[in-house]
Coordinates of C-alpha atoms in Angstrom, one line a residue:
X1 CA 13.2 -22.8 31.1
X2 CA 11.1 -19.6 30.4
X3 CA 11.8 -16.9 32.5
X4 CA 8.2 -16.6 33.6
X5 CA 7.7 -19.0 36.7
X6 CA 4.0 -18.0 37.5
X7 CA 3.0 -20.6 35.1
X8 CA 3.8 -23.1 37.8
X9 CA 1.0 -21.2 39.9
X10 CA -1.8 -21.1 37.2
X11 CA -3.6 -23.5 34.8
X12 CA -4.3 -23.2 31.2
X13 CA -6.9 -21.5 29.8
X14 CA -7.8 -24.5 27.5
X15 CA -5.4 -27.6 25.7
X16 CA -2.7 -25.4 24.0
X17 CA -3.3 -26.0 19.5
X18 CA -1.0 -24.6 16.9
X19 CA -2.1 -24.4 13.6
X20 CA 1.0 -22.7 11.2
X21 CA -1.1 -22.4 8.2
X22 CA 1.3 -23.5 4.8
X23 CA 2.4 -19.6 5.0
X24 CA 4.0 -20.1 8.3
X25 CA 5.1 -23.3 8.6
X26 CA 9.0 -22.9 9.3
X27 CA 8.2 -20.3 12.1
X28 CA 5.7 -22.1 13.5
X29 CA 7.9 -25.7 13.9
X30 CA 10.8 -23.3 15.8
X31 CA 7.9 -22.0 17.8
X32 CA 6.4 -25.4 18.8
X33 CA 9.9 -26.5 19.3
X34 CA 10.5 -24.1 22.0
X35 CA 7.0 -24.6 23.8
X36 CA 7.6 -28.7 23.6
X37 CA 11.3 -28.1 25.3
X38 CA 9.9 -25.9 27.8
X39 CA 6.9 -27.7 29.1
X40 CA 8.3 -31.1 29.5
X41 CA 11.1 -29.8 31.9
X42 CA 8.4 -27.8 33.9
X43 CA 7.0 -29.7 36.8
X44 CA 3.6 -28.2 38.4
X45 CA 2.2 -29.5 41.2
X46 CA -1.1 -30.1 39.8
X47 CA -0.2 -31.6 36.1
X48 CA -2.2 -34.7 36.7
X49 CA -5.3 -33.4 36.8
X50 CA -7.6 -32.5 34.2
X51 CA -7.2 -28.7 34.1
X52 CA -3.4 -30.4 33.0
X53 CA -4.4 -32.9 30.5
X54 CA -2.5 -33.0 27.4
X55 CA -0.1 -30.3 28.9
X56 CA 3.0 -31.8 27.8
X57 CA 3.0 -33.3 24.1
X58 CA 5.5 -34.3 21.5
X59 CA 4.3 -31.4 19.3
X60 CA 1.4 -28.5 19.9
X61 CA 1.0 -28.3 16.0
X62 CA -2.5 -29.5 14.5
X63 CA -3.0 -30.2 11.3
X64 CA -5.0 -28.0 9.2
X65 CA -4.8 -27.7 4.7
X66 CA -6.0 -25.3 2.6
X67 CA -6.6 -27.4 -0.9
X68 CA -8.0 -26.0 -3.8
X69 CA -9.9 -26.8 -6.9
X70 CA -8.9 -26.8 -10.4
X71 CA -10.7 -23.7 -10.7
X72 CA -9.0 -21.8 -8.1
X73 CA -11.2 -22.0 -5.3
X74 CA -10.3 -23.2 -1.7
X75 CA -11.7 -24.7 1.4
X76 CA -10.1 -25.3 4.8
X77 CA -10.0 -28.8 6.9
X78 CA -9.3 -29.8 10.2
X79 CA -7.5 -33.0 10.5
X80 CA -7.3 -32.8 14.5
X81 CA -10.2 -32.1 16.9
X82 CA -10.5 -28.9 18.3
X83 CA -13.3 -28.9 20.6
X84 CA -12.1 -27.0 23.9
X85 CA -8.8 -26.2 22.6
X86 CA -7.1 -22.5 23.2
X87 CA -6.1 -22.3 19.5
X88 CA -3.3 -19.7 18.3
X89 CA -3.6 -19.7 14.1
X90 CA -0.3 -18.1 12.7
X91 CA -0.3 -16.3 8.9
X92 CA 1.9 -14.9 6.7
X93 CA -0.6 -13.1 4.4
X94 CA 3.3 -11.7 2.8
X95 CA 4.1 -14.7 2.2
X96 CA 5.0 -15.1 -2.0
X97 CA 6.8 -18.0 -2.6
X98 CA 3.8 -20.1 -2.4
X99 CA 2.0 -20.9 -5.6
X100 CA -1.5 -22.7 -6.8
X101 CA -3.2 -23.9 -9.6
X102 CA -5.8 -21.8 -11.0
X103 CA -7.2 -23.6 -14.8
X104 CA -3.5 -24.8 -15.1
X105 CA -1.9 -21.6 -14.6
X106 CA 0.2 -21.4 -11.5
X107 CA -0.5 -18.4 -9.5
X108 CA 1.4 -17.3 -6.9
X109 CA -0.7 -16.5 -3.6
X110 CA -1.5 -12.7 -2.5
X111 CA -2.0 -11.6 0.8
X112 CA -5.7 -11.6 -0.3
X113 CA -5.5 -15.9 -0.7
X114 CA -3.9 -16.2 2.7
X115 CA -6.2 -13.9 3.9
X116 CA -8.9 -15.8 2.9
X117 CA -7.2 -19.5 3.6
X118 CA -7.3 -17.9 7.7
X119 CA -10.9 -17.8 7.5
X120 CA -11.1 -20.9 5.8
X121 CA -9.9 -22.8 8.8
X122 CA -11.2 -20.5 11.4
X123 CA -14.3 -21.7 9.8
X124 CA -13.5 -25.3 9.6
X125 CA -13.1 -24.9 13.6
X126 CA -16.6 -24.7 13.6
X127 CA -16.7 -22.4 16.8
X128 CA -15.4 -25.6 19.2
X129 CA -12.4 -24.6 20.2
X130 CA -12.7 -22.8 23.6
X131 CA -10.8 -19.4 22.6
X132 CA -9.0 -18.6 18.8
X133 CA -6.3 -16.6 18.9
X134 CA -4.8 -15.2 15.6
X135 CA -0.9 -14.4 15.2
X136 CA -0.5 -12.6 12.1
X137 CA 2.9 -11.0 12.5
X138 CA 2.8 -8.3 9.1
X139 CA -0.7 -7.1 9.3
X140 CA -3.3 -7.8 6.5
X141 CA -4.1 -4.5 4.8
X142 CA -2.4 -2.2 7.7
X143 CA -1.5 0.2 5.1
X144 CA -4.9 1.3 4.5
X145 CA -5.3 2.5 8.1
X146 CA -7.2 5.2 7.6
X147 CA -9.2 6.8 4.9
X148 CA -8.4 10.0 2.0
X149 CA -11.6 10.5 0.0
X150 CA -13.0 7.9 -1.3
X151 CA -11.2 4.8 0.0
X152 CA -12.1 1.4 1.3
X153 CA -10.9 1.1 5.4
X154 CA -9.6 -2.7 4.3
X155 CA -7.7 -3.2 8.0
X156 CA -10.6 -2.1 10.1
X157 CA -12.8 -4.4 8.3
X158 CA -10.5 -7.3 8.2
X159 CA -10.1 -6.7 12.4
X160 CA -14.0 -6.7 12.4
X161 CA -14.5 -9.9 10.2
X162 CA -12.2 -12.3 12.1
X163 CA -13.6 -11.1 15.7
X164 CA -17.2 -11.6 14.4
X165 CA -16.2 -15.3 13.2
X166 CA -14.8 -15.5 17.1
X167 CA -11.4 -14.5 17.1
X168 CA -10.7 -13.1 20.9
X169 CA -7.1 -11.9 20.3
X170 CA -5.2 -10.4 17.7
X171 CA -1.3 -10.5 18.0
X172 CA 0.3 -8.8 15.1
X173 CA 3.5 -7.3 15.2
X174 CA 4.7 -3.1 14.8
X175 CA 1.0 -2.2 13.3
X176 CA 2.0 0.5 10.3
X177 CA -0.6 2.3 12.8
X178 CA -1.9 0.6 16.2
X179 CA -4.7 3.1 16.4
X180 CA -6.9 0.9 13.6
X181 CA -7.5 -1.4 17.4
X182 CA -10.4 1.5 17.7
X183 CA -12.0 -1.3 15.4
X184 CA -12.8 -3.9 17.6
X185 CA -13.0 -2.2 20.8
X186 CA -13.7 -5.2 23.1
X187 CA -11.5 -7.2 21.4
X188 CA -8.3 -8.6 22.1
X189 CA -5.2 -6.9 20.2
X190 CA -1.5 -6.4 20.9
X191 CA 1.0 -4.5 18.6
X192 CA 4.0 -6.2 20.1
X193 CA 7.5 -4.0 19.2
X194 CA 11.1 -6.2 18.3
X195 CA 13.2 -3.6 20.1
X196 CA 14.8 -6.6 22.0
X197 CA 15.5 -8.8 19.5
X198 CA 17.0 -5.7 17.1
X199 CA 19.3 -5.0 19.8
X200 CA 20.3 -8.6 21.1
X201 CA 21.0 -9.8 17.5
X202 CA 23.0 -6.3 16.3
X203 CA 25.4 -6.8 19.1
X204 CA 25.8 -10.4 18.5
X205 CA 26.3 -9.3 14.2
X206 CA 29.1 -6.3 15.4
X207 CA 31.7 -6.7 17.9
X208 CA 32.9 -3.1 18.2
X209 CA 30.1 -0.7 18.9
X210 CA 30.1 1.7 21.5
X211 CA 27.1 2.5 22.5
X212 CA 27.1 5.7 23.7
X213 CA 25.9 9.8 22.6
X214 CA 29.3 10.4 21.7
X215 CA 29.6 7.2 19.4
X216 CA 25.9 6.0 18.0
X217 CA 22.7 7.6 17.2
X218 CA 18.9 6.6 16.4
X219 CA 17.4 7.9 13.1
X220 CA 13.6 7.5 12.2
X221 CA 13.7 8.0 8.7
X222 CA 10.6 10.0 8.7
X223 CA 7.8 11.6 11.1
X224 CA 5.5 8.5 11.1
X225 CA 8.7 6.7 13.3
X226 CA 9.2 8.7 15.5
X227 CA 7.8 6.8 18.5
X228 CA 10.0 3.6 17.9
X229 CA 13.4 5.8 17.4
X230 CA 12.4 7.5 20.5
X231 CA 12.1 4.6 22.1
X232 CA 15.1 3.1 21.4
X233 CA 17.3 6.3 21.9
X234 CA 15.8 6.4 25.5
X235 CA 16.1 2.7 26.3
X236 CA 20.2 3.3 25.3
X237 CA 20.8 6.2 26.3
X238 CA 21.1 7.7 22.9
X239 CA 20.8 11.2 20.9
X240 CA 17.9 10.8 18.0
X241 CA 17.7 12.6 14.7
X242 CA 14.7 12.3 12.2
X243 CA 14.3 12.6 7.9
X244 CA 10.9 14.8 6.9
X245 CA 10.0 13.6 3.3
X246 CA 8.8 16.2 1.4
X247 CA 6.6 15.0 -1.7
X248 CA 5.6 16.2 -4.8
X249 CA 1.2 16.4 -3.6
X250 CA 1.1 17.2 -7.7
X251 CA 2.1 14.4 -8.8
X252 CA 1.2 10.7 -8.2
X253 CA 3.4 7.7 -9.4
X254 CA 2.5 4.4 -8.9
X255 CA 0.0 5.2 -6.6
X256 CA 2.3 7.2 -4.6
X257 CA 3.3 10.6 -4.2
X258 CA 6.9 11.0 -4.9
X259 CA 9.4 12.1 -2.6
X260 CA 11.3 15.6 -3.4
X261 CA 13.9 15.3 -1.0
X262 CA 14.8 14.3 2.3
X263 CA 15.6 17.0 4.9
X264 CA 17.6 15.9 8.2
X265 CA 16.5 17.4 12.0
X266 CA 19.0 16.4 14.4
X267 CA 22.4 16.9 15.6
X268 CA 25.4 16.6 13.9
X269 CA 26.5 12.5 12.3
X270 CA 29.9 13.0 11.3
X271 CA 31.7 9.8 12.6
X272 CA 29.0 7.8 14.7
X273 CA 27.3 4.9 14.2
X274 CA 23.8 5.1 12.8
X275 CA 21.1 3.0 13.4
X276 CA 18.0 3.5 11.5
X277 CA 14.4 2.1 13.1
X278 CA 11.6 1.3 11.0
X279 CA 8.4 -0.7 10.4
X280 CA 9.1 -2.3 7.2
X281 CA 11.5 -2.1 4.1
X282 CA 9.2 -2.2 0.9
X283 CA 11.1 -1.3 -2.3
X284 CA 14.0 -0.1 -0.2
X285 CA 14.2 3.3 -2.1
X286 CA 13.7 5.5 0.7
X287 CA 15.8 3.7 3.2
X288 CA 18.3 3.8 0.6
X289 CA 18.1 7.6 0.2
X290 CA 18.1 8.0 3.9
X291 CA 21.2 5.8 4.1
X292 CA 23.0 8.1 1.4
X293 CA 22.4 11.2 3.0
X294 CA 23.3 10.2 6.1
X295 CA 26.7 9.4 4.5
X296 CA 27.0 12.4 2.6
X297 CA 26.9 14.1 6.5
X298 CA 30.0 11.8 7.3
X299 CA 28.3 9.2 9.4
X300 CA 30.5 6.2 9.9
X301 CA 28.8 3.3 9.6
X302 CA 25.2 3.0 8.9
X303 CA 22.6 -0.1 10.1
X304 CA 19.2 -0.6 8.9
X305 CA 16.5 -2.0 11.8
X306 CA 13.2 -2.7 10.1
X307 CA 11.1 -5.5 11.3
X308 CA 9.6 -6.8 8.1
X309 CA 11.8 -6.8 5.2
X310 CA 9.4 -7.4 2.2
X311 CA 12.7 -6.2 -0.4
X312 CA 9.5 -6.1 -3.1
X313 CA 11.8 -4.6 -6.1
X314 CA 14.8 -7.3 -5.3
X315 CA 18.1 -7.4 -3.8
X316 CA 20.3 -5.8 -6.3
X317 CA 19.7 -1.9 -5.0
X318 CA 21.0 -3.4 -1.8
X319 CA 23.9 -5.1 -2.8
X320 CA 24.8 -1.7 -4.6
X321 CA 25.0 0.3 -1.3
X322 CA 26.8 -2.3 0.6
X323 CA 29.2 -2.2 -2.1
X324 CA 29.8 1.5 -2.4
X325 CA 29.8 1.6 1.7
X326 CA 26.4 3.1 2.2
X327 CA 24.5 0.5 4.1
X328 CA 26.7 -2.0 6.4
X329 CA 24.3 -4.4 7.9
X330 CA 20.2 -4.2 7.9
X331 CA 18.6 -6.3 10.4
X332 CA 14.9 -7.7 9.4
X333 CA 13.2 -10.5 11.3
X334 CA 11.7 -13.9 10.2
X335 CA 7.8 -12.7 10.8
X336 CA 7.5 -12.7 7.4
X337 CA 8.6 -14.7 4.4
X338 CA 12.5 -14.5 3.5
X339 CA 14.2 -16.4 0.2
X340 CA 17.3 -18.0 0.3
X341 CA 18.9 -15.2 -1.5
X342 CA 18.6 -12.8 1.1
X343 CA 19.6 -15.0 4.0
X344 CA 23.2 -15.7 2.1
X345 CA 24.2 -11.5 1.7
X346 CA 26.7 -10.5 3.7
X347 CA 25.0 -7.7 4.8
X348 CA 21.8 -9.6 6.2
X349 CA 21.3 -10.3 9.8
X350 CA 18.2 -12.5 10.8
X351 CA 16.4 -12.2 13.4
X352 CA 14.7 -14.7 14.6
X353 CA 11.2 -14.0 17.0
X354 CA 10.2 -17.4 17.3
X355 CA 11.5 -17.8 20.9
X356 CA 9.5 -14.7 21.7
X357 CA 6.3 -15.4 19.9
X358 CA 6.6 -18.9 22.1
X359 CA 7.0 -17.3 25.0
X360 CA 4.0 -14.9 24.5
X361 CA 1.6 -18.2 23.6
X362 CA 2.8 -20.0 26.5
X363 CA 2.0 -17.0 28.9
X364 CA -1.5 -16.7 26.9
X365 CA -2.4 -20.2 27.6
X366 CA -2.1 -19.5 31.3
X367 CA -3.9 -16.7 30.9
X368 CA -1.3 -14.2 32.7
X369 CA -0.3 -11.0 32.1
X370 CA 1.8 -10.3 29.2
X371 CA 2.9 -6.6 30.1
X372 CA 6.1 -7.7 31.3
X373 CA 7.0 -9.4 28.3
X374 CA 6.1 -6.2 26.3
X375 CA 8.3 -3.9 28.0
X376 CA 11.8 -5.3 27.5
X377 CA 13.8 -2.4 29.3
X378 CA 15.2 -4.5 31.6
X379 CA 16.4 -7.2 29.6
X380 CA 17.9 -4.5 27.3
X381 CA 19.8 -2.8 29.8
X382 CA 21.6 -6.0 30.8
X383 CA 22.3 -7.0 27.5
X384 CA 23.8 -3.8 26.9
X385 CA 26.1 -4.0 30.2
X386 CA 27.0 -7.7 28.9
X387 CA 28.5 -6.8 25.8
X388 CA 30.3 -3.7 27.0
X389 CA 31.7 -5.7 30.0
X390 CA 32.6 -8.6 26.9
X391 CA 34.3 -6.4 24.4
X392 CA 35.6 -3.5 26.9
X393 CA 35.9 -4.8 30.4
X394 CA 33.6 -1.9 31.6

């Protein structure tokens, strides 16, 4: 049962809906999963009345496709009704692996195409349900968060787009900047952080950390980081340290201005355990580089936190650094898309969200409060104390 008991004191909102588009249909069965195994222990005193009816159901998934044309173009269909529904759409606009036809050449969709396959069946809703929710755990476009020179501001607009079709709340996960909310002020919209799930699945993945200032440390592996390291260093009690990347402003490469070299602020690494806390892994070359220097300063074991791992130039860098010791274990959720490949490394531990996500849906769909859910201190703490008492009897 979910730890949250007030949902035997309220009612839904509306009849709980689903809808995993194609991008996020693994995540979203393990979510539905949860919610079915949940509400058909719960007993409320009121569950056969209306404000109840369809409470408790064999699945909370409706069906929705995406098909396309021959020449490329889409169109979203509802296969259930929706009218009165409180409907939670889940995307994984980073989701690669899936492909379509486009004049008989197979195309393999972009963020863009799922992007536009959300709106699709937003739009097939046809404004009946009673409030849309949209669960898009990586973003769309939250790398273009703000604007130098002449630049499109492609996440505002995509924040303003969906609320203007109806969209009421926007649940995304560690927002490359939560600020780009100034958007839709009036609007729904929760960055929601993993630090509990880092934490509960590292110490399942190692048996012999000690987590302590004399032992561990948190490293943001550069200045826009800093709030999450700083969090997690508080929550266990840690010391922090922090990379600055200085670029090369003269010279752009692939869109990006290279990095010159990473200098360290922080105390002293020589035989602890690093943990290094970030938003996403992209090519991997900085986290890489941050991994090295931190060995060249005698760290002892280094472990990589990032909560979408998008590994966009491969796996093979990676499986370099294990293998010369640099990198021990990274940690990357299952928000977004992950191949087979990367699931079977050695070095890989997944962690899974979809109990959480469930457990902020069902609380949603009671309409309660979800603060408590976000602030994961507690539950921290106690794992903490658990796996010390475990492995050390203290």
């Amino acid at each position: 049962m979910p730890r949250d008991e007030r949902h035997t004191e309220t009612i839904p909102y509306g009849t709980l809906g689903i809808i995993p588009l194609k991008s996020c249909t693994q995540l979203g069965k393990k979510v539905d999963n949860y919610l079915t195994e949940w509400r058909n222990q719960r007993e409320h005193e009121s569950e056969h009345t209306l404000a109840f009816a369809g409470y408790k159901r064999d699945s909370y998934i409706l069906e929705a496709k995406t098909p396309r044309f021959g020449s490329g173009e889409g169109k979203g269909m509802m296969n259930d009704s929706v009218r009165g529904f409180d409907l939670y759409v889940m995307v994984d606009v980073c989701n690669y692996s899936l492909e379509y036809s486009l004049s008989g050449i197979k195309n393999h969709m972009s963020p863009d195409d799922h992007y536009a396959d959300l709106k699709r069946v937003i739009a097939a809703a046809g404004g009946k349900a009673r409030r849309i929710s949209v669960i898009m755990p990586f973003l769309y476009e939250s790398r273009q968060h703000k604007r130098s020179g002449r630049e499109s501001l492609d996440c505002a607009l995509m924040l303003q787009e969906l609320t203007n079709m109806g969209v009421d709340n926007i649940i995304t996960f560690d927002a490359h900047d939560p600020r780009v909310q100034n958007a839709i002020p009036l609007k729904g919209f929760e960055s929601v952080s993993c630090t509990y799930q880092f934490i509960k699945y590292l110490l399942l993945g190692v048996d012999d950390l000690h987590i302590d200032n004399e032992h561990m440390m948190v490293i943001s592996p550069d200045e826009g980081g800093m709030g999450r390291a700083v969090y997690f260093a508080n929550v266990l009690g840690l010391d922090m340290g922090m990379f600055y990347k200085r670029r090369d402003y003269a010279t752009i490469v692939n869109g990006h201005n290279p990095i010159v070299a990473h200098e360290f602020l922080g105390a002293n690494v020589e035989d602890k355990d690093v943990l290094i806390i970030d938003d996403m892994i992209s090519s991997g070359e900085s986290m890489i580089d941050v991994a090295s220097e931190l060995k060249r300063r005698k760290a002892k074991r280094v472990f990589c936190a990032t909560t979408f791992g998008l590994f966009t130039n491969g796996l093979k860098k990676f499986d370099e650094a294990y293998n010369n010791g640099i990198i021990d274990k990274i940690l990357t959720t299952n928000l977004v898309y992950q191949p087979e490949e990367l699931l079977n490394k050695p070095w890989y531990i997944n962690v899974d969200m979809s109990k959480y996500i469930a457990l902020l849906v069902d609380t949603l769909n009671h309409d309660s409060s979800i603060s408590n859910l976000l602030n994961p201190v507690e539950r921290i703490q106690k794992r903490v104390a658990e796996y010390n008492k475990t492995h050390y009897g203290k």
